[in-house]
mmCIF file of C-alpha atoms in Angstrom:
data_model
loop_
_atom_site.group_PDB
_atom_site.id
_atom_site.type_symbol
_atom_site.label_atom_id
_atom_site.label_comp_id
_atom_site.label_asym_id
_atom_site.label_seq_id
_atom_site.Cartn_x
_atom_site.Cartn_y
_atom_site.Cartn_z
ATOM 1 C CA UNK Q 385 5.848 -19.381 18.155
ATOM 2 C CA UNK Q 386 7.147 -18.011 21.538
ATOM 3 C CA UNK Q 387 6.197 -16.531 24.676
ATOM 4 C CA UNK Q 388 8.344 -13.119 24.574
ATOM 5 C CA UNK Q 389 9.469 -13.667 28.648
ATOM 6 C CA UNK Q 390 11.520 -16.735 27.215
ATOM 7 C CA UNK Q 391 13.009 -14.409 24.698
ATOM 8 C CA UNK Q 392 15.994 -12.365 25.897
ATOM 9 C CA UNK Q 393 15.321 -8.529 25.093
ATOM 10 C CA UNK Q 394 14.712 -8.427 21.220
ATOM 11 C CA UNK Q 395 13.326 -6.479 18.748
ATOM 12 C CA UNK Q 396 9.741 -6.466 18.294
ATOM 13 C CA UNK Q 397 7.601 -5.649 15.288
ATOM 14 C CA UNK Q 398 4.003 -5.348 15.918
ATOM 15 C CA UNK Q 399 1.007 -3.945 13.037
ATOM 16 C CA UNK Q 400 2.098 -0.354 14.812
ATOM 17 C CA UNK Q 401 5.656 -0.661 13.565
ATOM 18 C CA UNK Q 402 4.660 -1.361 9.652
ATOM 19 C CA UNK Q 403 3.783 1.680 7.549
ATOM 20 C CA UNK Q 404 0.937 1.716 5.867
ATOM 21 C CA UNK Q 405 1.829 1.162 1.700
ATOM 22 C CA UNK Q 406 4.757 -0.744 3.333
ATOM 23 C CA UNK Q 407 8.325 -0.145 5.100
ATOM 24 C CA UNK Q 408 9.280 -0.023 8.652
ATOM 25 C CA UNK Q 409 7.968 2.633 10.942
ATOM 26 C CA UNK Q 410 10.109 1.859 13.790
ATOM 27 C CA UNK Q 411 11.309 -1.182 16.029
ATOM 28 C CA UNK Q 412 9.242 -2.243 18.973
ATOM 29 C CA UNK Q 413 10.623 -3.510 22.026
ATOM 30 C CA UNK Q 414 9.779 -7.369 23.065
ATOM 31 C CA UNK Q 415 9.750 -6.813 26.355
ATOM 32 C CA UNK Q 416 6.679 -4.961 26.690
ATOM 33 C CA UNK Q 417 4.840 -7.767 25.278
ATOM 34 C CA UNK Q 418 3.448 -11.028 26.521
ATOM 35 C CA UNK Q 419 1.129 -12.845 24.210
ATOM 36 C CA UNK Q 420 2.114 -15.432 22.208
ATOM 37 C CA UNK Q 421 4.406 -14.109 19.192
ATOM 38 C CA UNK Q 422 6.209 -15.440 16.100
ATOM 39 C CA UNK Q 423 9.771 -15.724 15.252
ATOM 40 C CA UNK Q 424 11.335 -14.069 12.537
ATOM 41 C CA UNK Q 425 15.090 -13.908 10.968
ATOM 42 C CA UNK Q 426 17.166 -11.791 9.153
ATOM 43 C CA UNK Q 427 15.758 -11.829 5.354
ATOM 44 C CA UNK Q 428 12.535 -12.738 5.857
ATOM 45 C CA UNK Q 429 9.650 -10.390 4.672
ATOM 46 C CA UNK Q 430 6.504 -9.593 7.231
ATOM 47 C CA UNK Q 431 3.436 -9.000 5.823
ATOM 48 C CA UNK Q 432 0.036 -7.548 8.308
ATOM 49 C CA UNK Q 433 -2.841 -9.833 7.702
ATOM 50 C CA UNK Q 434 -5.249 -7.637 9.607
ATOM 51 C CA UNK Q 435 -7.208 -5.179 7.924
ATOM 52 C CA UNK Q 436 -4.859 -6.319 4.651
ATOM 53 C CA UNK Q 437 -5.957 -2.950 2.564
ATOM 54 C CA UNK Q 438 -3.649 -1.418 4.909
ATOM 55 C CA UNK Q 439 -0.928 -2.796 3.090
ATOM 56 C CA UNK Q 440 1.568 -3.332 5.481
ATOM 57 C CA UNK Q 441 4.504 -4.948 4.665
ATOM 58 C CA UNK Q 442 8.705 -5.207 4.959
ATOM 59 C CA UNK Q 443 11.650 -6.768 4.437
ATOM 60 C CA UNK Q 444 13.463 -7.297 8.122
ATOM 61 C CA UNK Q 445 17.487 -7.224 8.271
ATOM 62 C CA UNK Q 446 17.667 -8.995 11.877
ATOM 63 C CA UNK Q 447 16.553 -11.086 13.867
ATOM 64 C CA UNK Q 448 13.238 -10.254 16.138
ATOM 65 C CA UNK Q 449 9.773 -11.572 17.267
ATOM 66 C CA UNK Q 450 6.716 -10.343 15.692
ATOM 67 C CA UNK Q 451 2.735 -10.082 16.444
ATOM 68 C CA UNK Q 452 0.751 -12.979 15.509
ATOM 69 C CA UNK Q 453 -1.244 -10.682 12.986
ATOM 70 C CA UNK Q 454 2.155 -10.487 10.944
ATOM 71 C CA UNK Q 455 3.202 -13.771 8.609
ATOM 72 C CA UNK Q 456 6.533 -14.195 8.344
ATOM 73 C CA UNK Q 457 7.431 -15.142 4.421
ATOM 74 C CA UNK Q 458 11.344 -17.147 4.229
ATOM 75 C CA UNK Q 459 11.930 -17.426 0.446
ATOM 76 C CA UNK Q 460 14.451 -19.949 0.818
ATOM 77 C CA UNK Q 461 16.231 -18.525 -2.049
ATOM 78 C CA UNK Q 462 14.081 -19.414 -4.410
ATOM 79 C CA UNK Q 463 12.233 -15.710 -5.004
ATOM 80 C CA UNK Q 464 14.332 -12.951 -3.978
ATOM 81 C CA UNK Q 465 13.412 -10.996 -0.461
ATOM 82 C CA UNK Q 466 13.409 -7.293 -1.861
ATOM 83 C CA UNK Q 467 11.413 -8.753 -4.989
ATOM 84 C CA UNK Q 468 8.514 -10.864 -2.936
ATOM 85 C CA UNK Q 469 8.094 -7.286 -0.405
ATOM 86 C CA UNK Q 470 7.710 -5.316 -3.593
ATOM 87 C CA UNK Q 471 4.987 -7.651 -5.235
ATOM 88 C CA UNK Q 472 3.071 -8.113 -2.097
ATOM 89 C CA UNK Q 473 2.234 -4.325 -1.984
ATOM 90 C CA UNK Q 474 1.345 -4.328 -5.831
ATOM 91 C CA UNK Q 475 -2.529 -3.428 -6.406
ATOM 92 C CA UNK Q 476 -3.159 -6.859 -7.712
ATOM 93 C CA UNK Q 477 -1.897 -8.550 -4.489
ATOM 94 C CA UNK Q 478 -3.470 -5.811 -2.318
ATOM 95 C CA UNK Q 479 -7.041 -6.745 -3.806
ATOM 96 C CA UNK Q 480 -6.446 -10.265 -3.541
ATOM 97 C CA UNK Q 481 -5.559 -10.141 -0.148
ATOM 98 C CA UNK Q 482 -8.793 -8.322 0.560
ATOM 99 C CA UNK Q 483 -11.208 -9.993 -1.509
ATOM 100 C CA UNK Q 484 -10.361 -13.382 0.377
ATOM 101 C CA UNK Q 485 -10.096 -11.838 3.570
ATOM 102 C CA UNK Q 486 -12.688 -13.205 6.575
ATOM 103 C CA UNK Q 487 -14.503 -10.440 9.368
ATOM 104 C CA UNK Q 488 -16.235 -7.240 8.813
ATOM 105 C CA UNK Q 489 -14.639 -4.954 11.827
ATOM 106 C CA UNK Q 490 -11.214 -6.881 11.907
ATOM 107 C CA UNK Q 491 -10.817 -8.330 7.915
ATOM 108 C CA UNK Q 492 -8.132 -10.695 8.294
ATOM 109 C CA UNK Q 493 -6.426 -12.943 5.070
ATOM 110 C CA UNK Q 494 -5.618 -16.069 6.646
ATOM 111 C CA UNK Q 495 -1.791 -17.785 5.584
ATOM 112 C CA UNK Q 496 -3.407 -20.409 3.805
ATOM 113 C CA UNK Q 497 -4.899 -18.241 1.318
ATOM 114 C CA UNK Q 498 -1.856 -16.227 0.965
ATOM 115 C CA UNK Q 499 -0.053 -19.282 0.310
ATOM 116 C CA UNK Q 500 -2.201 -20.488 -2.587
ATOM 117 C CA UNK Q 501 -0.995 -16.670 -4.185
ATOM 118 C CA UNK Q 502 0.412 -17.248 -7.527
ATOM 119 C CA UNK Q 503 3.766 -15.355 -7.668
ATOM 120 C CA UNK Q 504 6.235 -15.210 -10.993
ATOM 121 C CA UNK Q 505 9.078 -16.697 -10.260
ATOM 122 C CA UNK Q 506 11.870 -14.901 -13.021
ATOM 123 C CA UNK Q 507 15.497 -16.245 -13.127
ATOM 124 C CA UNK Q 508 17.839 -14.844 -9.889
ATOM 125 C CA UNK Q 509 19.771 -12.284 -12.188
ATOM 126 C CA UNK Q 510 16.331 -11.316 -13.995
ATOM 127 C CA UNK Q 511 15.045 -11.256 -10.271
ATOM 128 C CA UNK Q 512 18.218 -8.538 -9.367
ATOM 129 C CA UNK Q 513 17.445 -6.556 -12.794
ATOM 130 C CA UNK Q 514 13.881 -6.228 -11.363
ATOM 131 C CA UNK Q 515 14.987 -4.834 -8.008
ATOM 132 C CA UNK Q 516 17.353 -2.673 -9.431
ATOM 133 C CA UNK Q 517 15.004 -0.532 -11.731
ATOM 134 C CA UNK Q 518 12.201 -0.663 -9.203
ATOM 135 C CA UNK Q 519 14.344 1.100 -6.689
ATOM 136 C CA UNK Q 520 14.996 3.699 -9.061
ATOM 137 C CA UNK Q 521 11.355 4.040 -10.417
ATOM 138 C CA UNK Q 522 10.741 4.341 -6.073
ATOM 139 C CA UNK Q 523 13.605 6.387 -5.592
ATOM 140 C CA UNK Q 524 12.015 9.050 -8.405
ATOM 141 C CA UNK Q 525 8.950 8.992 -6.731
ATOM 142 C CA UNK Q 526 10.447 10.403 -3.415
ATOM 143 C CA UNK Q 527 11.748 13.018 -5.106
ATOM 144 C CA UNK Q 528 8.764 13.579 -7.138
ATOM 145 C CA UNK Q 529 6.946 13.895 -4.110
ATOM 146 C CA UNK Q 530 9.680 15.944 -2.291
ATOM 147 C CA UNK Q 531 9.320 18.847 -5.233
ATOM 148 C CA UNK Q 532 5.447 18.613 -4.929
ATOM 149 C CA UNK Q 533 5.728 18.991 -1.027
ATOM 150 C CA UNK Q 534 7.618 21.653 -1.993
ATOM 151 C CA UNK Q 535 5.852 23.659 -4.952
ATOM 152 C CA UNK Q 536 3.064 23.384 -1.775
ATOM 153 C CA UNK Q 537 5.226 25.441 0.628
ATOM 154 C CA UNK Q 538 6.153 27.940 -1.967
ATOM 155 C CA UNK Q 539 2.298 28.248 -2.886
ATOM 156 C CA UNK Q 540 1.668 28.996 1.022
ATOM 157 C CA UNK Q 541 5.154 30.952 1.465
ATOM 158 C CA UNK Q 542 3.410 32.878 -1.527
ATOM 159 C CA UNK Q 543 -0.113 33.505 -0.316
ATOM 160 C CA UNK Q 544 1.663 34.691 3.229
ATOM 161 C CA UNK Q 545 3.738 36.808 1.842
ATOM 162 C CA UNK Q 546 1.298 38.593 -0.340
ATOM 163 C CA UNK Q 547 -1.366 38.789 2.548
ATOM 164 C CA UNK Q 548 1.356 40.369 4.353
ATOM 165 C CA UNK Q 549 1.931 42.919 1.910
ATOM 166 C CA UNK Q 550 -1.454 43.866 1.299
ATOM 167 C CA UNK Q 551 -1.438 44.466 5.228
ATOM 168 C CA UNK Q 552 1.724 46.678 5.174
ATOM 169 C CA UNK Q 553 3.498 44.483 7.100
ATOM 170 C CA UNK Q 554 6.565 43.614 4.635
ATOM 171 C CA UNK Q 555 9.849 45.770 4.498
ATOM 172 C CA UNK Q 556 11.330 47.878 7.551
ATOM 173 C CA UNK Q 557 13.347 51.117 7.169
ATOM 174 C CA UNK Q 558 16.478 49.776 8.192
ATOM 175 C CA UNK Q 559 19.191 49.299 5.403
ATOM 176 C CA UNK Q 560 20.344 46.155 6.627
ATOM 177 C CA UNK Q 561 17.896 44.227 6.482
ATOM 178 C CA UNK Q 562 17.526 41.355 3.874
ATOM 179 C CA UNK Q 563 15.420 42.288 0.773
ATOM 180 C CA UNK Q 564 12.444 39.671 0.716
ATOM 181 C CA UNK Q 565 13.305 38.294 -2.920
ATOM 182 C CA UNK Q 566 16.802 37.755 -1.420
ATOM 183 C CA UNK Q 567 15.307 36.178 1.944
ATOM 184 C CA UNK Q 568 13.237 34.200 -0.421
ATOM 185 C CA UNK Q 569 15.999 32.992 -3.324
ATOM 186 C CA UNK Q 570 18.208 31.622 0.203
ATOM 187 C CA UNK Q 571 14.886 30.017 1.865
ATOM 188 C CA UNK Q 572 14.272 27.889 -1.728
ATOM 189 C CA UNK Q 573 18.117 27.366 -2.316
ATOM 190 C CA UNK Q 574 18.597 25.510 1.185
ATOM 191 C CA UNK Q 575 15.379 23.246 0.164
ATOM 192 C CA UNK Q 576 16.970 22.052 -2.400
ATOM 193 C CA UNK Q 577 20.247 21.210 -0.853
ATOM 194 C CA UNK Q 578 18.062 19.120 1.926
#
């Protein structure tokens, strides 16, 4: 623990900085903090213990002082970092975490039951094999979602352009002008190169 006035400017990482599901929002600033904090380093994996179906947690790649409502997790080599932040925001952990969590308005898990969590320990290359195809299984799901954001906007770009039409507002009588399927074809094909 530290008081963040004895720290020299450093990053911060408060419950507002994790993303809900997990991952980093953004980086706070410890200077605009003065309560007690904890230390974390380079490695280590934060994980929000209030309100734990929020399911906020990440892996950090520096060093940095974070809320006291944030354990810090050091795997000590053991269990790799990427692997332990990927199985504490699988359902199973998610519903542990909440089932032994303590306060109706503000559910918190404390560390010691989060310590007595049972976690599968593979071998270190098994461990890297693991990562690996998880971050391509997450990886397609970004883009997954990406083309359904997308089949959305075309749905709306749709519905606007036919309301428009039925209102006479399409099409103009000048001969330079872009013909909408054309406007259209250009609008999708710099989507997709996003």
């Amino acid at each position: 623990k530290v008081v963040p006035s004895l720290e020299i400017n450093c990053a911060y990482i408060g419950l507002e900085n994790l993303k809900t599901g997990g991952g980093l929002a953004d980086i706070g600033k410890s200077n605009k903090v003065k309560s007690l904090k904890t230390v974390f380093r380079s490695g280590d994996v934060l994980y929000g213990k209030l309100r734990p179906y929020l399911n906020k947690h990440t892996k950090v790649d520096f060093d940095g002082i974070t809320s006291t409502d944030i354990l810090v997790f050091r795997t000590k080599g053991v269990l790799s970092e990427e692997l332990l932040d990927m199985y504490l925001g699988v359902p199973r952990v998610v519903d542990y975490a909440n089932r032994n969590s303590k306060g109706i308005n503000l559910p918190r898990v404390s560390p010691k039951v989060m310590m007595r969590l049972l976690i599968p320990v593979p071998p270190p290359d098994e461990q890297k094999e693991i990562v690996r195809i998880l971050d391509k299984l997450l990886d397609h799901e970004d883009e997954a979602k990406a083309l359904i954001d997308m089949a959305e906007e075309i749905d709306l770009l749709e519905k606007s352009i036919l309301s428009k039409a039925f209102r006479g507002e399409l099409g103009t009588n000048d001969p330079n002008d872009e013909p909408a399927i054309e406007l259209l074809k250009r609008s999708l094909k710099e989507k997709m190169n996003k």
